[in-house]
Coordinates of C-alpha atoms and ligand atoms in Angstrom, one line a residue:
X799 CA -26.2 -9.7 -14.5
X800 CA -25.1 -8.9 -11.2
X801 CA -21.5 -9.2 -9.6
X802 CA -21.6 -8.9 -6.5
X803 CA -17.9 -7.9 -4.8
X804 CA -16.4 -8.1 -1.5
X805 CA -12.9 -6.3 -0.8
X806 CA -11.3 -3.4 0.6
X807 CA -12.9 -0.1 0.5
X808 CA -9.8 2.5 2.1
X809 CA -8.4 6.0 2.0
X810 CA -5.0 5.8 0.2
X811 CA -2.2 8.0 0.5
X812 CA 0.0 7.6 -2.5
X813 CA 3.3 9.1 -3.7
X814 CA 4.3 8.3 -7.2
X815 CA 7.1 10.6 -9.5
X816 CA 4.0 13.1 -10.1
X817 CA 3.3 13.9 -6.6
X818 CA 1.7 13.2 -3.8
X819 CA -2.3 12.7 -2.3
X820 CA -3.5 12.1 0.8
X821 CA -6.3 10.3 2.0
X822 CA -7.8 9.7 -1.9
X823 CA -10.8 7.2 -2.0
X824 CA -9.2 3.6 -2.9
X825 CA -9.3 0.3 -2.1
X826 CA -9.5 -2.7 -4.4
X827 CA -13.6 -3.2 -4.2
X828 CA -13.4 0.5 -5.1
X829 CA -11.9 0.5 -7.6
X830 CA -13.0 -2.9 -9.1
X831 CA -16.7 -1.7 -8.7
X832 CA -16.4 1.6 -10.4
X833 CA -14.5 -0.1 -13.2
X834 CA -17.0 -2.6 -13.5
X835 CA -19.5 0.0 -13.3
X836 CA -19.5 0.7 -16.8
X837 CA -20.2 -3.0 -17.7
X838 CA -22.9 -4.2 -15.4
X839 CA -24.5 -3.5 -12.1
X840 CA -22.4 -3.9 -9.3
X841 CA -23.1 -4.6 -5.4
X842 CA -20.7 -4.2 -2.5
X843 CA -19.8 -6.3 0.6
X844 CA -17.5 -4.0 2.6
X845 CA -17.2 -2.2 5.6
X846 CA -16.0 1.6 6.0
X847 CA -15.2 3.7 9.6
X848 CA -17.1 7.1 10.4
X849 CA -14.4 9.3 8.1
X850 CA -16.2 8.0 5.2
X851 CA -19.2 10.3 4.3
X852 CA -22.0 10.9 2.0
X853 CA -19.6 12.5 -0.2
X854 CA -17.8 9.0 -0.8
X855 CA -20.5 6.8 -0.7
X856 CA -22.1 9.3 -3.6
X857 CA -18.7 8.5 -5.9
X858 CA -19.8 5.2 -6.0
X859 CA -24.2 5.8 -6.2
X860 CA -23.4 8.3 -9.0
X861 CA -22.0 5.0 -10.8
X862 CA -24.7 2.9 -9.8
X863 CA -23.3 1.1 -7.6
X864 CA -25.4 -0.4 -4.9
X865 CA -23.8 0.5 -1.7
X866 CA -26.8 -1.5 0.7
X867 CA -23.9 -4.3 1.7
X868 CA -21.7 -1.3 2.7
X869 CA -21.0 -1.4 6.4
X870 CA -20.7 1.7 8.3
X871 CA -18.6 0.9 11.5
X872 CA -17.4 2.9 14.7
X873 CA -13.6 3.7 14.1
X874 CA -11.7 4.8 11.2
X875 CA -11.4 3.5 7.3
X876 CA -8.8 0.6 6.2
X877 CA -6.0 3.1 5.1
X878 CA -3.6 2.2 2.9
X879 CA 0.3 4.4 2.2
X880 CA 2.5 3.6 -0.4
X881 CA 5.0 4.8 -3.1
X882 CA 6.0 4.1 -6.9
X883 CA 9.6 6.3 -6.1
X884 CA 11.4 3.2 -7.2
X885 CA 9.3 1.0 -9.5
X886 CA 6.3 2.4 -11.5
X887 CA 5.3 -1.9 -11.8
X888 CA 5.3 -2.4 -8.3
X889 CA 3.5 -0.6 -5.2
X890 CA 5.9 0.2 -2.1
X891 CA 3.5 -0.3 1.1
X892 CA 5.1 2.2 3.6
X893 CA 1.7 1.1 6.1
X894 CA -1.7 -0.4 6.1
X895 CA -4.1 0.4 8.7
X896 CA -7.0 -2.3 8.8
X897 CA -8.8 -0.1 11.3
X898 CA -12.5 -1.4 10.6
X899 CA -11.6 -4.5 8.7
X900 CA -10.5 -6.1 11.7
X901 CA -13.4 -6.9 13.5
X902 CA -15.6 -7.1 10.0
X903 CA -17.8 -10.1 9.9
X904 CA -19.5 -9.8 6.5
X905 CA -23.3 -10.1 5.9
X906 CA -25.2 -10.2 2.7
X907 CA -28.2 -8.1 2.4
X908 CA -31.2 -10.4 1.3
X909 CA -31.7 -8.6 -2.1
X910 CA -27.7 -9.5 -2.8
X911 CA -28.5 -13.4 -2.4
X912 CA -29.5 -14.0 -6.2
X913 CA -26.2 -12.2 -7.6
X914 CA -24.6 -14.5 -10.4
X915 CA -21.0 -13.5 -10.4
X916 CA -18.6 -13.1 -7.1
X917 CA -15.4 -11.1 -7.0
X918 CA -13.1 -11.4 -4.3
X919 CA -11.4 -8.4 -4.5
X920 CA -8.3 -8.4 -2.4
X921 CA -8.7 -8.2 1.4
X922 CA -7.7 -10.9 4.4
X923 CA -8.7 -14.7 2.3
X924 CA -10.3 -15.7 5.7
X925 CA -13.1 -13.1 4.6
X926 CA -12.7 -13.6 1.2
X927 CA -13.7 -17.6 1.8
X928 CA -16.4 -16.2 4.3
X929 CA -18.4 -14.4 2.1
X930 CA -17.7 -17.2 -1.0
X931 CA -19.3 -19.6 1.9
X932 CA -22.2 -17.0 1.9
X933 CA -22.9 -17.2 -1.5
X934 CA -22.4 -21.2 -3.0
X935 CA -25.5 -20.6 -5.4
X936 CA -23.0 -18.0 -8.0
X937 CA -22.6 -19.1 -11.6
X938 CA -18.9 -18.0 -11.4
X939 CA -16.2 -16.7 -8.8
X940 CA -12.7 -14.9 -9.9
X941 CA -10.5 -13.9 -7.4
X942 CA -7.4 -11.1 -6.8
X943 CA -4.5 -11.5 -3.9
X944 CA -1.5 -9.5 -3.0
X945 CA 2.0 -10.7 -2.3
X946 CA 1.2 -10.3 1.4
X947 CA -1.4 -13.3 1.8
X948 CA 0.8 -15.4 -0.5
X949 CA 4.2 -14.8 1.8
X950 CA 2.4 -15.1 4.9
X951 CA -1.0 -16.7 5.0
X952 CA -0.6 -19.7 2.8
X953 CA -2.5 -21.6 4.3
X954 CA -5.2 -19.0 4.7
X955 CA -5.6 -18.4 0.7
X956 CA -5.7 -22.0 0.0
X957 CA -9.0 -22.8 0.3
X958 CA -9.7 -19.4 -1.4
X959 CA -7.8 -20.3 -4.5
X960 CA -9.9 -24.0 -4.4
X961 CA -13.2 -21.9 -5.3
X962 CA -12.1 -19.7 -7.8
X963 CA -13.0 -20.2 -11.5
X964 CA -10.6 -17.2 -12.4
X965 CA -7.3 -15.7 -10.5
X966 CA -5.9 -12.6 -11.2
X967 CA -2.7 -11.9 -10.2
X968 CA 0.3 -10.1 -11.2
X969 CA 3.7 -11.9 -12.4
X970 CA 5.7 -11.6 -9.4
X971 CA 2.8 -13.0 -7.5
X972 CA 2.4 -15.6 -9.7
X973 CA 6.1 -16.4 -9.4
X974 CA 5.6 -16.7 -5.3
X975 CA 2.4 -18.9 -5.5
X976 CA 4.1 -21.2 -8.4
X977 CA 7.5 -21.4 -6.4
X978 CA 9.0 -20.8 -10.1
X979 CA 9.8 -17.2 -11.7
X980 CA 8.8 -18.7 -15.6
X981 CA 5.5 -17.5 -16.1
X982 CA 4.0 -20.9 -18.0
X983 CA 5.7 -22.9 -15.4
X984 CA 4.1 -21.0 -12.5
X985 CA 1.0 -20.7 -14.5
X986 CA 0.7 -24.7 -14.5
X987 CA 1.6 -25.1 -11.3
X988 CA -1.3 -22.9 -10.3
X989 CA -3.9 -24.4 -12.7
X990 CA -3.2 -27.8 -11.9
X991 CA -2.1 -27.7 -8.1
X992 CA -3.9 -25.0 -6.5
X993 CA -7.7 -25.0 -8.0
X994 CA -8.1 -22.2 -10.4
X995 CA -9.5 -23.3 -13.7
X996 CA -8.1 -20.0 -15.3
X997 CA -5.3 -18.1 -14.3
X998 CA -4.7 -14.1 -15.7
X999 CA -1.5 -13.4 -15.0
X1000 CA -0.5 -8.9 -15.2
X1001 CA 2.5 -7.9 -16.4
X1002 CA 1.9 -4.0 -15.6
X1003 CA 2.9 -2.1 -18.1
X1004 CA 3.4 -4.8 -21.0
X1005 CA -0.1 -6.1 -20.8
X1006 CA -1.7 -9.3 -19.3
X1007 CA -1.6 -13.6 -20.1
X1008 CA -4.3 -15.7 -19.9
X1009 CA -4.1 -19.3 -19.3
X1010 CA -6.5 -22.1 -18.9
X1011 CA -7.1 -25.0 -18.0
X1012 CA -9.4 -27.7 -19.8
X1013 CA -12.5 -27.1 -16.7
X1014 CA -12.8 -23.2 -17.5
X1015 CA -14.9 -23.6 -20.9
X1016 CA -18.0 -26.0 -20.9
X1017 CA -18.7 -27.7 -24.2
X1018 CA -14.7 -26.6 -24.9
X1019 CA -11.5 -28.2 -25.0
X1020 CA -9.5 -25.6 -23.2
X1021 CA -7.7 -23.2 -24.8
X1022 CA -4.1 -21.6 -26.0
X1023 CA -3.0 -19.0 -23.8
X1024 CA -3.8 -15.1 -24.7
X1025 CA -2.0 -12.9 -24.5
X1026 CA -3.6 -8.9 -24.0
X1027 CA -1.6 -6.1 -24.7
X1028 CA -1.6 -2.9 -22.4
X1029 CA -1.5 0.8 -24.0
X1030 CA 1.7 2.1 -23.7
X1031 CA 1.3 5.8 -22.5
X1032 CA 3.9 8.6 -22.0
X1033 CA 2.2 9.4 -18.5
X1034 CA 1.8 6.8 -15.8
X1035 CA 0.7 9.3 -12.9
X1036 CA -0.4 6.5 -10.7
X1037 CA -1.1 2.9 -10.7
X1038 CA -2.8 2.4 -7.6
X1039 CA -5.6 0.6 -8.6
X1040 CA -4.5 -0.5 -11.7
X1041 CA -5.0 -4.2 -11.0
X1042 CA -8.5 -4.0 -9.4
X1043 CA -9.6 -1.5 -12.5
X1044 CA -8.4 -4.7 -14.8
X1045 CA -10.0 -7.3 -13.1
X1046 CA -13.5 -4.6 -12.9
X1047 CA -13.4 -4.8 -16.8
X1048 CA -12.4 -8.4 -17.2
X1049 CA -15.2 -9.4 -15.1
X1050 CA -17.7 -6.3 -16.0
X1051 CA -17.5 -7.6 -19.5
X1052 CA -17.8 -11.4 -18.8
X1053 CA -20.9 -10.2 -16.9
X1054 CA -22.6 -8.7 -19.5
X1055 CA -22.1 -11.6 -21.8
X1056 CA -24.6 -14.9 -22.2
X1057 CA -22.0 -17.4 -21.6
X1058 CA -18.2 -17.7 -21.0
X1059 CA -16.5 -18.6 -24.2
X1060 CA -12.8 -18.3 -25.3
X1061 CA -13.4 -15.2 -27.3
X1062 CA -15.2 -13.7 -24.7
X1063 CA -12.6 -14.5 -22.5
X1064 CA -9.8 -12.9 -24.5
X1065 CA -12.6 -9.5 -25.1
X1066 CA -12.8 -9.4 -21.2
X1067 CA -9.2 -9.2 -21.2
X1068 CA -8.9 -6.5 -24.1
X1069 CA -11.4 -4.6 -21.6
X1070 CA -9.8 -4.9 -18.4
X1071 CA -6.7 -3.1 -20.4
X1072 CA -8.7 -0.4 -21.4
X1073 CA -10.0 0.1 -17.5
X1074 CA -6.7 -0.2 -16.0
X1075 CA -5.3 2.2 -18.9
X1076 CA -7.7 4.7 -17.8
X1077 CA -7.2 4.5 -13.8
X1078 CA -3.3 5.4 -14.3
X1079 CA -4.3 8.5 -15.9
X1080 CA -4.9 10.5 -12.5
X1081 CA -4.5 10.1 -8.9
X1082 CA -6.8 7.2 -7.1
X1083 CA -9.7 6.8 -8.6
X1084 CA -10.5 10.0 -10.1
X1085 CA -10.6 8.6 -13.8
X1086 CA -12.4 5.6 -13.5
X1087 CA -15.1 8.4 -11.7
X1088 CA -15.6 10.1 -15.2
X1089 CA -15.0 8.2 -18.2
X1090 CA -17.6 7.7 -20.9
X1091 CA -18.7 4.4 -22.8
X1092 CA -17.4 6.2 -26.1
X1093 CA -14.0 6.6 -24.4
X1094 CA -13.6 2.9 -23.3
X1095 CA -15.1 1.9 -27.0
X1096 CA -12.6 4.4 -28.7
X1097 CA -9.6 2.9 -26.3
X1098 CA -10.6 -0.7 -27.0
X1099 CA -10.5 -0.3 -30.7
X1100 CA -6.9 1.4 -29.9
X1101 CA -5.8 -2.1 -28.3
X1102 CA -7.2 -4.1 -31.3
X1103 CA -5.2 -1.4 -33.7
X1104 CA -1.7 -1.7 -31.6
X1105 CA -1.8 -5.4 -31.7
X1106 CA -3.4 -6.3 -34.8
X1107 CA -1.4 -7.9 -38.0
X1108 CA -3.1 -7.2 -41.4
Ligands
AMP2248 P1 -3.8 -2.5 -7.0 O1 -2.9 -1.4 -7.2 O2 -4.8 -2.8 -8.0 O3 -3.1 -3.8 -6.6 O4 -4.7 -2.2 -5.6 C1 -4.5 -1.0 -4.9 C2 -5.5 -0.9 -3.8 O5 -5.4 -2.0 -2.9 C3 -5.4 0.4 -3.0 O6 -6.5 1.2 -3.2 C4 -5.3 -0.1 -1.5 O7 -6.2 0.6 -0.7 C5 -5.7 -1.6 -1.6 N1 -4.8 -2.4 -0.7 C6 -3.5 -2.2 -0.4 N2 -3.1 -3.2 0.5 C7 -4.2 -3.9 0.8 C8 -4.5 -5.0 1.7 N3 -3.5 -5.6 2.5 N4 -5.7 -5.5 1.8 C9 -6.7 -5.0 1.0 N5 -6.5 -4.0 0.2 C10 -5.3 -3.4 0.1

């Protein structure tokens, strides 16, 4: 089954205790897509300047990803700076350039229109609800922001968060949009205020919660909340991407499945550990790029072994 995302596609220029890159391929559709890659096919709705080439479109062919939605645009690339110096959890933006993005005005290729799953990836929620508008025949849509459109552009993100079966977002996120720091608390407030049926909620490092409401499983009561551990590893080189690579195998692996059920649910969020596990391991998205089914299958049963009691 197809997903079909929309989201930033950028050069990022990171610095984390490791060192430093400049101009890596990144953005969260990126890196969502080629995480998903490994699950299920994956189209793109994004738009990139003339300093993205053949080279970086082939990254993502190579996975087969289908790039057709993939606008090429007079100008430069969305790029993205930022640093992990203080915090490995939490991204420092020293400057984002929207360059192309600001004039984007999404269109879906005809082929895209019978795509069963939407991703909006995180990008400006007035194109995010754009391209949701674009698409009201999808069997699911699941959703990522950033503290920025939750600070600033409330009102924006609203009617984003009122389509959206499933929202990712990290804990300090969640704490902004809940207007509570307690994770359940902010979690409810999110379920039962602000539309999401489902809420994941990433805690970096120590792994991710689920929580649902009683609308997320048809022919289900609900469910208890989940909790997912992360892997902890000695090496955190970068994180960039870490969230998107989640949510590509959350969603990868809910695509590939018949129907949405709570244990698929909780699988999807065993796999979106593994993915984000894996894009920490190196600079931007050079990991996600080159990892094997065996290696995701190996690392999942390496999740199930760290937080299973005989
Ligand atoms: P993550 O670390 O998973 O939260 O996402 C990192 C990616 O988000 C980077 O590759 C950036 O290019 C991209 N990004 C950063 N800021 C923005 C923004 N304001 N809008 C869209 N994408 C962004």
């Amino acid at each position: 089954m197809s997903i079909l995302v929309v989201g930033s596609v950028a050069f990022d220029t990171i610095e984390t205790p490791y060192g430093k890159r400049e101009r890596c391929l990144g953005g969260a559709a990126t890196h969502f897509a080629l995480a998903a890659s490994y699950f299920t096919q994956v189209r793109m709705i994004a738009v990139v300047g003339e300093d993205f080439t053949a080279e970086h479109e082939a990254v993502l062919r190579r996975r087969g990803i289908d790039t057709l939605g993939l606008e090429h645009a007079k100008g430069k690339s969305f790029h993205w700076s930022g640093d992990y110096l203080e915090d490995l959890n939490a991204a420092h933006t020293r400057q984002t350039d929207l360059n192309v993005f600001q004039e984007f005005d999404p269109k879906i290729p005809a082929g895209y229109m019978d795509s069963k799953y939407l991703f909006l990836a995180n990008i400006d929620p007035v194109l995010q609800l754009r391209v949701r508008k674009l698409m009201p025949k999808v069997r699911m849509v699941c959703g990522d922001t950033m503290n920025y459109w939750i600070s600033a552009h409330l009102e924006k993100l609203k009617p984003v968060l009122a389509e959206l079966d499933v929202l990712l977002i990290n804990d300090g996120e969640a704490a902004m949009l809940g207007g509570v720091k307690n994770t359940v608390r902010a979690a409810e407030h999110i379920l039962t205020e602000l539309g999401p049926k489902a809420v994941v909620i990433k805690h970096g490092e120590y792994g991710a919660t689920g929580f649902f409401s009683k609308r997320i499983f048809a022919g289900h009561k609900g469910a208890r909340p989940f909790r997912a551990p992360a892997l902890p590893l000695a090496d955190v080189v970068d994180p960039t991407g870490a969230g998107d690579s989640f949510a590509g195998g959350f969603y990868g692996y809910i695509a590939s499945q018949p129907e949405l059920t709570p244990t698929v649910f909780r699988t999807a969020m065993f796999y979106g550990g593994v993915m984000g596990s894996f894009a920490v391991e190196r600079f931007g998205t050079e990991r996600l790029q080159n990892v094997t089914k065996a290696e995701i299958e190996e690392r999942f049963s390496l999740f199930r072994e760290i937080s299973h009691l005989e």
